[in-house]
Coordinates of C-alpha atoms in Angstrom, one line a residue:
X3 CA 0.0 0.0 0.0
X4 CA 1.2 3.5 -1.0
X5 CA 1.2 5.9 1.8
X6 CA -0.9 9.5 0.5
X7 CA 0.8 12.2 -0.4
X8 CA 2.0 15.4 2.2
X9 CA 0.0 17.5 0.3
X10 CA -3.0 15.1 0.5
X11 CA -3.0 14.8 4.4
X12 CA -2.4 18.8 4.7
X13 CA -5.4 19.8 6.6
X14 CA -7.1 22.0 4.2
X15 CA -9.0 25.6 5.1
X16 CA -11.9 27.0 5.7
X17 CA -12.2 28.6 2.4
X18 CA -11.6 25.3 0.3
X19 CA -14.7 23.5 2.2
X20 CA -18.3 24.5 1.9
X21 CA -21.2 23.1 2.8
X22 CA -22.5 23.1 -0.7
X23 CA -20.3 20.8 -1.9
X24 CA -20.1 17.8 -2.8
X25 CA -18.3 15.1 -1.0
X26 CA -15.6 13.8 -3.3
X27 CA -16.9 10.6 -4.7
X28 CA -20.3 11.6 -5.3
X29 CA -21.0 12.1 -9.4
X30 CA -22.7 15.6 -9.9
X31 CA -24.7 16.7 -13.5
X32 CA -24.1 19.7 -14.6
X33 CA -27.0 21.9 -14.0
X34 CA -29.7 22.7 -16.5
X35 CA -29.0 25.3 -18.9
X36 CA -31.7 28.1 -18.4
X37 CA -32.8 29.1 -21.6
X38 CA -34.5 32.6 -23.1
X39 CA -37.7 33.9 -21.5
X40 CA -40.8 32.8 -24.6
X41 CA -44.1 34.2 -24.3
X42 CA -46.2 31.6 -23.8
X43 CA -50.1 31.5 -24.6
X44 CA -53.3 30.3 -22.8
X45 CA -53.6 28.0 -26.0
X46 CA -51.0 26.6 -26.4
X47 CA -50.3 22.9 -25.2
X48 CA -48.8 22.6 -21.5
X49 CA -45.4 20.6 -21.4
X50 CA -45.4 17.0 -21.3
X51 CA -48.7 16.7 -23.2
X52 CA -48.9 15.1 -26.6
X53 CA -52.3 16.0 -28.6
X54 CA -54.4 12.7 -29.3
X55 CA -53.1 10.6 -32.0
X56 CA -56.1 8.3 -31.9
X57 CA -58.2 8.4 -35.2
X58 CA -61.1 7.5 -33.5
X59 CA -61.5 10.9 -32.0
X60 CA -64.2 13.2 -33.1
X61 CA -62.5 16.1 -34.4
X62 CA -65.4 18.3 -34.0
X63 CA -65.2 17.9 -30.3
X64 CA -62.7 20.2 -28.8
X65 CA -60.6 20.2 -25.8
X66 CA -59.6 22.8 -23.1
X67 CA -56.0 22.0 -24.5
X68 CA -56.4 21.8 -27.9
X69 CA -55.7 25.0 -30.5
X70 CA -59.0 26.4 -31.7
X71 CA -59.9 26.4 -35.4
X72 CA -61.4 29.3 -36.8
X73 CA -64.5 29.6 -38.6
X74 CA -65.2 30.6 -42.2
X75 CA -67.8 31.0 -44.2
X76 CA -66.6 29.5 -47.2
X77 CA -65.5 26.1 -45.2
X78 CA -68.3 26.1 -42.7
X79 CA -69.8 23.3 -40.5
X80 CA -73.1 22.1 -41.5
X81 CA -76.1 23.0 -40.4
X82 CA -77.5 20.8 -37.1
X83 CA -80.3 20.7 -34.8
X84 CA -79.3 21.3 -31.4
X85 CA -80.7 19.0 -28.2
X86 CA -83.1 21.7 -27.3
X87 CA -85.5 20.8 -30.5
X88 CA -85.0 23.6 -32.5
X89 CA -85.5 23.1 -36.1
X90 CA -83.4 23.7 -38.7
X91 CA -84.4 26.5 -40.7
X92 CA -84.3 26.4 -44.9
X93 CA -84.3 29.5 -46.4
X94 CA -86.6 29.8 -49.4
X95 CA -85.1 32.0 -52.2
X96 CA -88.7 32.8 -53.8
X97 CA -89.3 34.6 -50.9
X98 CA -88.8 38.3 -50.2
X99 CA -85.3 39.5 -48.9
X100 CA -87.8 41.2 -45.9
X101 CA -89.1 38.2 -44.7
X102 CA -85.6 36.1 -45.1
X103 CA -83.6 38.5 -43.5
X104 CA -86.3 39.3 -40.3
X105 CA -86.6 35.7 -40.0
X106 CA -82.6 35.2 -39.5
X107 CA -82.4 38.1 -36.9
X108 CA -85.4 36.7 -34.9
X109 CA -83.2 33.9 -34.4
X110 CA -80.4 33.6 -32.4
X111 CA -76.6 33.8 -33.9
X112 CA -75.6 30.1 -33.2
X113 CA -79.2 28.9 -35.7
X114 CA -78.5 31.0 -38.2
X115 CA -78.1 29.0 -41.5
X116 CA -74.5 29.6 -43.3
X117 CA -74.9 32.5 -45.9
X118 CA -74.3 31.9 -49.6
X119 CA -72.7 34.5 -50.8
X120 CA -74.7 36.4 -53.5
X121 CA -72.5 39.1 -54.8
X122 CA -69.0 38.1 -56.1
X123 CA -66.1 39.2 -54.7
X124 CA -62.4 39.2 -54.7
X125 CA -60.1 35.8 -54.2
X126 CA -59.1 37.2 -50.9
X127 CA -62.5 37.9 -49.3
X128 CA -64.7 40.5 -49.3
X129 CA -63.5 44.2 -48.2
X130 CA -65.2 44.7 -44.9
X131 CA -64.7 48.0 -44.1
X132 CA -66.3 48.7 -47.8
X133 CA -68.9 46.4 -46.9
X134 CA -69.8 47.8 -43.6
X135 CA -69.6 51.4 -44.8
X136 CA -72.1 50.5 -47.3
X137 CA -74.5 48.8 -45.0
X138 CA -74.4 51.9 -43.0
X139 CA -75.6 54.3 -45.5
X140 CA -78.1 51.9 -46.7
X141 CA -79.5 52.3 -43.1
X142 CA -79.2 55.8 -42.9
X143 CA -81.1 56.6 -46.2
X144 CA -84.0 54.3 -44.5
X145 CA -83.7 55.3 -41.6
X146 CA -83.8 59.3 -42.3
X147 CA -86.9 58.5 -44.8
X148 CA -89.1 57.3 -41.6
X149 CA -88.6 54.0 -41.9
X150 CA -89.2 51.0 -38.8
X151 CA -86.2 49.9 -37.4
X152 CA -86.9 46.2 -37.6
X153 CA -86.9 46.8 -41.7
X154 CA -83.9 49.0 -41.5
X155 CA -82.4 46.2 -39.6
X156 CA -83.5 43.5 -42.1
X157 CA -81.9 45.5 -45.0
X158 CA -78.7 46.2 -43.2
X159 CA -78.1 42.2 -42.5
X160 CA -79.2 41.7 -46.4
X161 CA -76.8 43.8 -47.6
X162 CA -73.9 42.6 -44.9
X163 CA -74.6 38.6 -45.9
X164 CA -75.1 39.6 -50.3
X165 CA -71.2 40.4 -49.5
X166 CA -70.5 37.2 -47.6
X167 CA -70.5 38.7 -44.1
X168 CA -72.2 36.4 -41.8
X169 CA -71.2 36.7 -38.3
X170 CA -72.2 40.5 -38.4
X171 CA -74.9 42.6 -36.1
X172 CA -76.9 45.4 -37.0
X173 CA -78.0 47.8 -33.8
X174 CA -80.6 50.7 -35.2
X175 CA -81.5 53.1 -32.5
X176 CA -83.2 56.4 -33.0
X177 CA -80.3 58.6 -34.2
X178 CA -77.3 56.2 -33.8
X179 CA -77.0 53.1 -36.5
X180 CA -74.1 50.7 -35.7
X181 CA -72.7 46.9 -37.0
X182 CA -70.0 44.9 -36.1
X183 CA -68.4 41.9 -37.8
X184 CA -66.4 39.4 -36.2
X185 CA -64.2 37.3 -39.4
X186 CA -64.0 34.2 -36.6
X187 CA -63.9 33.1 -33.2
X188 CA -60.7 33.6 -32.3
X189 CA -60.4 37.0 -34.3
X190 CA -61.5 40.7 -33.0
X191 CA -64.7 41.8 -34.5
X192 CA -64.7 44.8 -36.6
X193 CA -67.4 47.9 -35.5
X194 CA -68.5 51.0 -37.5
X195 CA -71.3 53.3 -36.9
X196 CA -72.9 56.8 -38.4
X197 CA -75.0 59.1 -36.8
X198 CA -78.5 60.1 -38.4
X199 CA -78.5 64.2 -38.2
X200 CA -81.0 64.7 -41.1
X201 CA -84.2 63.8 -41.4
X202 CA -87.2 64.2 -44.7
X203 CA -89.4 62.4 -45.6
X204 CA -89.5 61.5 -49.7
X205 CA -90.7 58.2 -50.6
X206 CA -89.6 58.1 -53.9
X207 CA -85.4 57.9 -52.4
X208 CA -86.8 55.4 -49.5
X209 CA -88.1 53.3 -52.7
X210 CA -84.8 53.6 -54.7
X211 CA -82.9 52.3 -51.7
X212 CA -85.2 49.6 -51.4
X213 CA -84.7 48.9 -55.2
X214 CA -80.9 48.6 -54.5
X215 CA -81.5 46.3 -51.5
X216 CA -83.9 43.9 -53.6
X217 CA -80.9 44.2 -56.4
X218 CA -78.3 43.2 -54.1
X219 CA -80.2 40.4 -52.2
X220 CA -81.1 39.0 -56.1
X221 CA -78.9 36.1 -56.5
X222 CA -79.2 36.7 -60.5
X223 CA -78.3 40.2 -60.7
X224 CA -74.4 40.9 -59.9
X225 CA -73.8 44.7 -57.9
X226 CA -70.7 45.0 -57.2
X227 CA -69.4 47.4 -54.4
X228 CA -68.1 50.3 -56.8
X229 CA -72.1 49.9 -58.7
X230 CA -73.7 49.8 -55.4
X231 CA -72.1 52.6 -54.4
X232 CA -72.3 54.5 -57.6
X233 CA -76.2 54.0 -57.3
X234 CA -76.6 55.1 -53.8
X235 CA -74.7 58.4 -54.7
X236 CA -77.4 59.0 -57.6
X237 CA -79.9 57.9 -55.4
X238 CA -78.9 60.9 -52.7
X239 CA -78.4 63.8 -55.6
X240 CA -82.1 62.9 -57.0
X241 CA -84.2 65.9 -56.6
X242 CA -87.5 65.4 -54.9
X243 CA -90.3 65.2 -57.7
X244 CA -92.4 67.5 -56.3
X245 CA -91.5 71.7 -55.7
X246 CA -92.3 73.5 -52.7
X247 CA -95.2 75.3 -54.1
X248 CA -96.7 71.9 -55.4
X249 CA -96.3 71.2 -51.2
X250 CA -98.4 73.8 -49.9
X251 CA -100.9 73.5 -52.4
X252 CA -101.0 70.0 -51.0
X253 CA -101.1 71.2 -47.9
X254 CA -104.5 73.3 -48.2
X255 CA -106.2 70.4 -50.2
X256 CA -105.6 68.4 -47.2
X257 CA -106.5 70.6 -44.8
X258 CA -110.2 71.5 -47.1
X259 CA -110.4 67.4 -47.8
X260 CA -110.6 67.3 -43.5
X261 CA -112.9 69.7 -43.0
X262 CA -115.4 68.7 -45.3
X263 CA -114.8 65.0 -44.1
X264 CA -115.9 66.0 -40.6
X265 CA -119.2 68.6 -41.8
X266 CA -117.8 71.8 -44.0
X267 CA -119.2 73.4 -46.8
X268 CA -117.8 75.0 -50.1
X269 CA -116.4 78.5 -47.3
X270 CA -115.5 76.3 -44.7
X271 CA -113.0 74.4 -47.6
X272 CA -111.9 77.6 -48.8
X273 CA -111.3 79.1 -45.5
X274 CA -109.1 75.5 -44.3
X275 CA -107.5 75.5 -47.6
X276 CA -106.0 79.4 -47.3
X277 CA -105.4 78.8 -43.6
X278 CA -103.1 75.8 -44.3
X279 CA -101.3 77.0 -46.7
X280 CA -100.7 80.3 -44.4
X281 CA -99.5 78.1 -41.6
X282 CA -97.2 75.9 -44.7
X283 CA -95.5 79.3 -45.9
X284 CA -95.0 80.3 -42.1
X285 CA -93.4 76.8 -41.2
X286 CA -90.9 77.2 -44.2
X287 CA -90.1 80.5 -43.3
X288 CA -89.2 79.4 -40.0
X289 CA -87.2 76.8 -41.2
X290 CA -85.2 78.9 -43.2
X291 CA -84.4 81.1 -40.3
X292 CA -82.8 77.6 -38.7
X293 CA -85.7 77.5 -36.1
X294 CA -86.3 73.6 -34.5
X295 CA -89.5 71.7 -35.7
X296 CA -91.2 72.4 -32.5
X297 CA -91.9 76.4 -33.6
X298 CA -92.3 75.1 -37.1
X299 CA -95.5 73.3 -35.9
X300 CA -96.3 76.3 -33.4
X301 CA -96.2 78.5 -36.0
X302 CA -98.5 76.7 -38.5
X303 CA -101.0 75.8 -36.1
X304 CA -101.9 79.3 -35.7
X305 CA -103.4 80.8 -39.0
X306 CA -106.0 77.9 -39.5
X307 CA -106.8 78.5 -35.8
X308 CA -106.9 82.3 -36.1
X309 CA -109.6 82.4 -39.6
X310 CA -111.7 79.8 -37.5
X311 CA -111.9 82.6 -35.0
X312 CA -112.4 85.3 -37.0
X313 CA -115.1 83.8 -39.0
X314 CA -117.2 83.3 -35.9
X315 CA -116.3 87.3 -34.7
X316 CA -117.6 88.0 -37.6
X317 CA -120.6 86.4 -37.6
X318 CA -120.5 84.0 -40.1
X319 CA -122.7 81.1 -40.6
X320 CA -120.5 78.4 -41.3
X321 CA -118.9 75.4 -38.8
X322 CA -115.7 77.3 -37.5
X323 CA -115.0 74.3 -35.7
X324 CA -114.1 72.3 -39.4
X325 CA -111.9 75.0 -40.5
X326 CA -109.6 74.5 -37.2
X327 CA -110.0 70.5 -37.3
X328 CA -108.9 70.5 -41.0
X329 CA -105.9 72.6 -40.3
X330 CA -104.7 70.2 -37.3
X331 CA -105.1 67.7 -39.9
X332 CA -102.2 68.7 -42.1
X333 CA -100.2 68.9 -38.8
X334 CA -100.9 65.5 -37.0
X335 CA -97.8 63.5 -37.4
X336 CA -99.4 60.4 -38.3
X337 CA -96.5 58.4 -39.5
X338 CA -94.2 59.2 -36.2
X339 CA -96.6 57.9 -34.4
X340 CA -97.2 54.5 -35.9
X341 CA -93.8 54.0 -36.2
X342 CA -93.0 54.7 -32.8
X343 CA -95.7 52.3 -31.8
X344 CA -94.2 49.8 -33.9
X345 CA -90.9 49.4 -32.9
X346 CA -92.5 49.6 -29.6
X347 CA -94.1 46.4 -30.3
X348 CA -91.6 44.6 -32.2
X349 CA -89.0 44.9 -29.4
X350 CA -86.9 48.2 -30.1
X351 CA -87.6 50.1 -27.6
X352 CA -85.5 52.7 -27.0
X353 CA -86.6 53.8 -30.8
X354 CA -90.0 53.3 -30.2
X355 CA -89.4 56.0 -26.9
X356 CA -87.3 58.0 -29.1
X357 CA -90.1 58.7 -31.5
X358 CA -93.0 59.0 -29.3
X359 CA -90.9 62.2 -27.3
X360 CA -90.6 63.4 -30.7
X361 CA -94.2 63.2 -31.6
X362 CA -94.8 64.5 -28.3
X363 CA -93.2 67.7 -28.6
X364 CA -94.3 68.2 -32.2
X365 CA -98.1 67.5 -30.4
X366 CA -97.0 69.9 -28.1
X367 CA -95.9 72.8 -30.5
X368 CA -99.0 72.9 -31.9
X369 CA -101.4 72.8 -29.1
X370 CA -99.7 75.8 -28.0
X371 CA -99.9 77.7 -31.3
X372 CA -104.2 76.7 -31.0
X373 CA -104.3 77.5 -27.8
X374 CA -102.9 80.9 -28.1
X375 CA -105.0 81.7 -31.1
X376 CA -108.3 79.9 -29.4
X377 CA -107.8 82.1 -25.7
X378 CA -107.4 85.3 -27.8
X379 CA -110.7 84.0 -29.6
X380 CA -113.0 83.4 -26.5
X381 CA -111.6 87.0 -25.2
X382 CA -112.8 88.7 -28.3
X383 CA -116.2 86.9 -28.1
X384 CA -115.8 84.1 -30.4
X385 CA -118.9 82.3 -30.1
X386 CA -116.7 78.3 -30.3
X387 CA -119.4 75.7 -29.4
X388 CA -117.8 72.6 -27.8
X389 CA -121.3 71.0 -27.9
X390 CA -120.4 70.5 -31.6
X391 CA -118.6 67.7 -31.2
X392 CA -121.5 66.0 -30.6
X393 CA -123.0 66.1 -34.3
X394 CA -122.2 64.0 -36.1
X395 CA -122.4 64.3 -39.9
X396 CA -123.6 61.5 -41.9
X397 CA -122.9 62.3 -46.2
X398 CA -121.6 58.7 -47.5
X399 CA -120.5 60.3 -50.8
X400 CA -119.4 63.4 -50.2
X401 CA -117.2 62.0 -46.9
X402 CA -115.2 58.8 -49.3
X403 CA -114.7 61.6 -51.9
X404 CA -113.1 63.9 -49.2
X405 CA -111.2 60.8 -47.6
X406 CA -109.6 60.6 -51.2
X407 CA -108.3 63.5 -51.9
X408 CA -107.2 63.8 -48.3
X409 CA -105.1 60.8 -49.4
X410 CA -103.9 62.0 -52.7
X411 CA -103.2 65.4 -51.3
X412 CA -101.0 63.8 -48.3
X413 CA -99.5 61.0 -50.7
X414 CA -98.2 64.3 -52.8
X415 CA -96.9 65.6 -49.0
X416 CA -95.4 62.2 -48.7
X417 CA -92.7 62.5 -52.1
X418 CA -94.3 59.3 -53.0
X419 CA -93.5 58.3 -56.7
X420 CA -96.9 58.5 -59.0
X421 CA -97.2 54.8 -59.7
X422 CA -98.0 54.4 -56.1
X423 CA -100.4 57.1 -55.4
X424 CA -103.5 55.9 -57.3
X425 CA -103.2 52.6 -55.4
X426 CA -102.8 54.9 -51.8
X427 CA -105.8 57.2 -52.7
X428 CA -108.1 54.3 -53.5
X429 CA -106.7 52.2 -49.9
X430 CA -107.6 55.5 -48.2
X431 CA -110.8 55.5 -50.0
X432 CA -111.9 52.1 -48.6
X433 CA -110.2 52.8 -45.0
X434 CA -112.6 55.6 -44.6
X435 CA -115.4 53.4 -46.1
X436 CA -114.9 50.6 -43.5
X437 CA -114.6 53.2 -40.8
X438 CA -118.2 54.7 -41.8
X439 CA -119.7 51.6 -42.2
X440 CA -119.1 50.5 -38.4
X441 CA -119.2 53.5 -36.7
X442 CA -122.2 55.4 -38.6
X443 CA -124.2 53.0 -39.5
X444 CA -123.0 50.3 -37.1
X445 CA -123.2 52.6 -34.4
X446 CA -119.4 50.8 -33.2
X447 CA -117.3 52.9 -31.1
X448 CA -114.6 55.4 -32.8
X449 CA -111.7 53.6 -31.3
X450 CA -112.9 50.0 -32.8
X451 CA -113.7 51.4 -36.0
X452 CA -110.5 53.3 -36.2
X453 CA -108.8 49.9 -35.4
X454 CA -110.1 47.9 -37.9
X455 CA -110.1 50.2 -40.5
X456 CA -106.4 50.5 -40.1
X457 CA -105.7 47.0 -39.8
X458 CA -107.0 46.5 -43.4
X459 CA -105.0 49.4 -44.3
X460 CA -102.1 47.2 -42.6
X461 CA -102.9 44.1 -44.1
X462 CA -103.7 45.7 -47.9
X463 CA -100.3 47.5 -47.6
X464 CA -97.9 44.6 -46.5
X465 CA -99.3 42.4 -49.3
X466 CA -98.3 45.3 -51.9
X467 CA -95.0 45.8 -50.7
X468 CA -94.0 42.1 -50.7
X469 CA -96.3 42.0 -54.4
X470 CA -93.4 44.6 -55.9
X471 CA -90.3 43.8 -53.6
X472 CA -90.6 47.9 -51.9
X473 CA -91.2 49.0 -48.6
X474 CA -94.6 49.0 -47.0
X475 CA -94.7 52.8 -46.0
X476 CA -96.4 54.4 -49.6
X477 CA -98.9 52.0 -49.1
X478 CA -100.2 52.7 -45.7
X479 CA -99.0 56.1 -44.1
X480 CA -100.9 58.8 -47.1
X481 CA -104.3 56.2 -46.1
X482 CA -104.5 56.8 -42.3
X483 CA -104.6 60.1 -43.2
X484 CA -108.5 60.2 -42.9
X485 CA -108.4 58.3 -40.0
X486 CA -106.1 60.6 -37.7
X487 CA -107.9 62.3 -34.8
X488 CA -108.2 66.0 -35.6
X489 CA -111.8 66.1 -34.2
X490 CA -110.8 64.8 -30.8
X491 CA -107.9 66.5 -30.6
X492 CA -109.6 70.4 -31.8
X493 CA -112.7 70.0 -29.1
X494 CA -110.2 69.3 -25.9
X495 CA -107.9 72.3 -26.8
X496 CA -111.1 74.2 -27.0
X497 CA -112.1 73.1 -23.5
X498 CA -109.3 73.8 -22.0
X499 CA -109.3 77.6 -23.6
X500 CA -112.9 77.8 -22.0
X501 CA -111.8 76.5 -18.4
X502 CA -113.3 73.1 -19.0
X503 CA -110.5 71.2 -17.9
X504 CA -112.0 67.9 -17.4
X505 CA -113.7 68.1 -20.4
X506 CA -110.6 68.9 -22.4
X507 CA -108.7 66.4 -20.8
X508 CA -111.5 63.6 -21.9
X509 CA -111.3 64.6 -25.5
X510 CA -107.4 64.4 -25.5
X511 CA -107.6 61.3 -24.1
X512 CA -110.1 60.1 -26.8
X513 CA -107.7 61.6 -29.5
X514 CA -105.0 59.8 -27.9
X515 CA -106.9 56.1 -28.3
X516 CA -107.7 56.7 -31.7
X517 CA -104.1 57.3 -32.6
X518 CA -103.2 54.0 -30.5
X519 CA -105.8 52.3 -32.5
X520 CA -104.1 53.7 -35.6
X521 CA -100.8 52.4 -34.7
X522 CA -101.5 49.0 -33.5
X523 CA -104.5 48.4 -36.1
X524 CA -101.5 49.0 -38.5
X525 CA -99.1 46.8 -37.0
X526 CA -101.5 43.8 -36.2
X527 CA -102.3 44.1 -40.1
X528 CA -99.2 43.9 -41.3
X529 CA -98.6 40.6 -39.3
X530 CA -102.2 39.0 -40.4
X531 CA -100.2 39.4 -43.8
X532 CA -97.8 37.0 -42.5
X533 CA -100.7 34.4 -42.5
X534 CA -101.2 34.9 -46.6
X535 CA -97.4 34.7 -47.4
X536 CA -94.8 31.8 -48.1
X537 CA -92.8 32.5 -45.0
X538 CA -89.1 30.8 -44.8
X539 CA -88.8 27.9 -42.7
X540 CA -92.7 27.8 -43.0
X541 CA -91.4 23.7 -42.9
X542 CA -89.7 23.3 -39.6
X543 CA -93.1 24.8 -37.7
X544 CA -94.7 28.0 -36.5
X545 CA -92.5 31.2 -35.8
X546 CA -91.4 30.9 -32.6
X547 CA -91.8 33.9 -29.8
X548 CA -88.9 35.6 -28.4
X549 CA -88.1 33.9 -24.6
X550 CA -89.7 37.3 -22.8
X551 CA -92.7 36.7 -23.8
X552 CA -93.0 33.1 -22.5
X553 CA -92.4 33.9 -19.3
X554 CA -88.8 33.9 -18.8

């Protein structure tokens, strides 16, 4: 045996021993190498793990580990019926882009059928900012022109999924219209949104836009973005096809039309016709001078008021009472109302608020402009007789002739084009014929009458919209012209200028039913229609309610 060496038994220091290392003898690894900081991601797959390699998995069944595959409409899933039992929905082409497109958005997102893409567009997809830009001013053009939100909502999403958008969401309030797009699950969604400023109402542009929506939506005719947005431009420049003067003179008619539909004669028409058009000349005065609507209506109310007045100061035998009731009637806004009511009842309802504070203050405005005219009256010793309210005037032919050109004169108010207002005039024609019938000579209440006289306008108005592929509106607004309450509303200004609160309040109230009846008469209507028409998905069962009114 060897004996160790000196420097081998030299006791060693302090310094060369530590408590960290390792006896000698003992093998050591070299410690792992630490390498860079990598960001990591919540979806991607933890060490260790190795993704399934068995081919008996389901690769439509996902896992919390797994990478998520995005979704496309061009390579889409196919359609399924989920456990819950809700049928698959087929989409007829034959039937109107209106009630294809409100069917998809009564639906929820995840049952919407895949989209096949109408308009053709570039290898790489369709331009989305283009698209959604579009969309918008599609909806603002509708939207401006008084239309309902639910159709401004329908047109939006059949513009958005022409262009191969499916996964987008229309929102329509009363001034702000918005959409957002989302290309996939796992990608962010794309939002744009214009605000409505400008409002007027011309029918003919609210049918062009319509046109271009139907064109679009047509899986025969190609509109590519740069047409579409060629023909919206032209569709903006168009002049309206009537002239100012051609509006007041409208105006008056309307306003003689009323009074002799509620008991005038030849002075009584004269006298409502040169008060109107007074108040009309007034209005665009004011509006020139950049005034709000609210002393636009103030302003106009007052000259029809104001001859009424006068006439009976000066002892006149005539029905005062018809000259001021046929004035309010060019004034009434009839179509605010009944679209406020309506998006009221088909779920939008901060629109449906937004319009019926507008109609309020416009209802407003002019009761103040009557009342200030009718308290002047009463101290000048204007005989007004609230008592005539009461008598009624029964004259079959002259009352449908009156109703007529009340609806031609409005329809010419209205911009409408002049292939649709010989069908309006005769609708308003037989509106006021039904209402006669039941309340006259049926001795039916006012409100009933009103009702179903409206829901036939409705109904007749629905079925020629979907007949010629437009909107809805030319054929119903100009006819509930005869049926708006001017009566009701004249008789409770009057007593409240005489102190008969009570009594005035009753008639407002009244005047207030009859334009509910109007408004929900004309909606109910336009769903009967429903009942005559080949609705999509008519197959899979009845339209189903949303979950609020099932009791959830």
């Amino acid at each position: 045996m060897t004996e160790p060496d000196a420097e081998d038994r030299k006791p060693q220091s302090d310094e060369a021993r530590s408590a960290f290392v390792p006896p000698s003898g003992v093998v050591t690894q070299a410690p792992p190498v630490e390498e860079e900081s990598s960001t990591t991601s919540e979806f991607a797959l933890p060490k260790g793990y190795g993704a399934p390699q068995t081919p008996a998995a389901d690769p439509a069944e996902g896992s919390a580990f797994s990478t998520p595959r995005t979704y496309s409409y061009r390579d889409a899933p196919p359609a399924f019926t989920p456990p819950a039992g809700i049928p698959r929905v087929s989409l007829t082409k034959d039937a109107p882009w209106q009630d294809r497109m409100r069917t998809m958005l009564r639906m929820p997102v995840a049952d919407r059928p895949v989209p096949e893409t109408v308009q053709k567009t570039e290898d790489e997809g369709p331009a989305v900012p283009r698209v959604l830009d579009l969309t918008l001013r599609v909806g603002e053009l509708l939207l401006a022109g008084g239309e309902g939100a639910e159709d401004v909502d329908a047109a939006m999403f059949a513009v958005c999924r022409s262009y191969g958008l499916d996964r987008c969401e229309p929102n329509v309030t009363f001034t702000l219209l918005s959409i957002s797009y989302q290309p996939s699950l796992v990608d962010d969604p794309v939002t744009a949104s214009r605000t409505v400023r400008r409002r007027g109402t011309d029918y003919t542009r609210l049918a062009a836009v319509y046109q271009l929506v139907d064109d679009i939506s047509d899986d025969e005719t190609e509109v590519s973005l740069e047409e579409a947005y060629r023909r919206l431009a032209e569709i903006r420049r168009n002049r309206h096809p009537y002239s100012g003067w051609v509006l007041t003179l409208a105006t008056g008619l309307l306003a003689g039309a009323a009074s002799v539909l509620v008991g005038g004669d030849v002075i009584v028409f004269v006298a409502a016709v040169v008060g109107a058009m007074l108040g009309d000349r007034l209005a665009w005065l004011c509006a020139g001078r950049g005034l709000p609507e609210f002393y636009q209506f103030t302003v106009a109310a007052m000259p029809a008021a104001a001859i009424g007045a006068a006439l009976t100061i000066a002892h006149v035998d005539v029905r005062a009472s018809a000259v001021i009731t046929g004035g309010l009637f060019a004034l009434l806004p009839g179509r605010a109302l009944v679209a406020g009511v309506q998006d009221g009842l088909t779920g939008y309802y901060i629109t449906a608020s937004a319009r019926l504070l507008e109609v309020m203050y416009f209802y407003v405005g002019i009761v103040i402009g009557v009342l200030v005219i009718l308290y002047f009256g009463v101290t000048l010793g204007a005989q007004l007789n609230p008592d005539a309210a009461l008598l009624s005037t029964n004259r079959p032919l002259w009352q449908i002739g009156a109703s007529m050109l009340l609806t031609l004169a409005f329809a010419v108010l209205l911009q409408q084009e002049r292939s649709t207002v010989l069908v309006v005039t005769l609708n308003g024609g037989v509106a006021w014929s039904v209402y006669g019938a039941m309340h006259y000579a049926g001795d039916i209440s006012p409100v009933a009458s009103t009702a179903v006289a409206a829901g036939l306008v409705g109904l007749f108005g629905q079925l020629m919209s979907r007949y010629r592929f437009a909107s809805a509106l030319p054929y119903t607004t100009a006819a509930i012209g005869p049926l708006l309450p001017g009566s009701a509303t004249y008789f409770g200004l009057l007593a409240i200028a005489q102190n008969d609160v009570d009594q005035g309040l009753v008639q407002l109230s009244k005047a207030a039913a009859l334009a509910m009846a109007i408004a929900i008469g004309m909606n109910l209507g336009s769903e009967i229609s429903r009942l005559f028409l080949r609705l999509p998905g008519a197959a899979a069962g009845a339209r189903r309610a949303a979950k609020r009114t099932r009791g959830f």
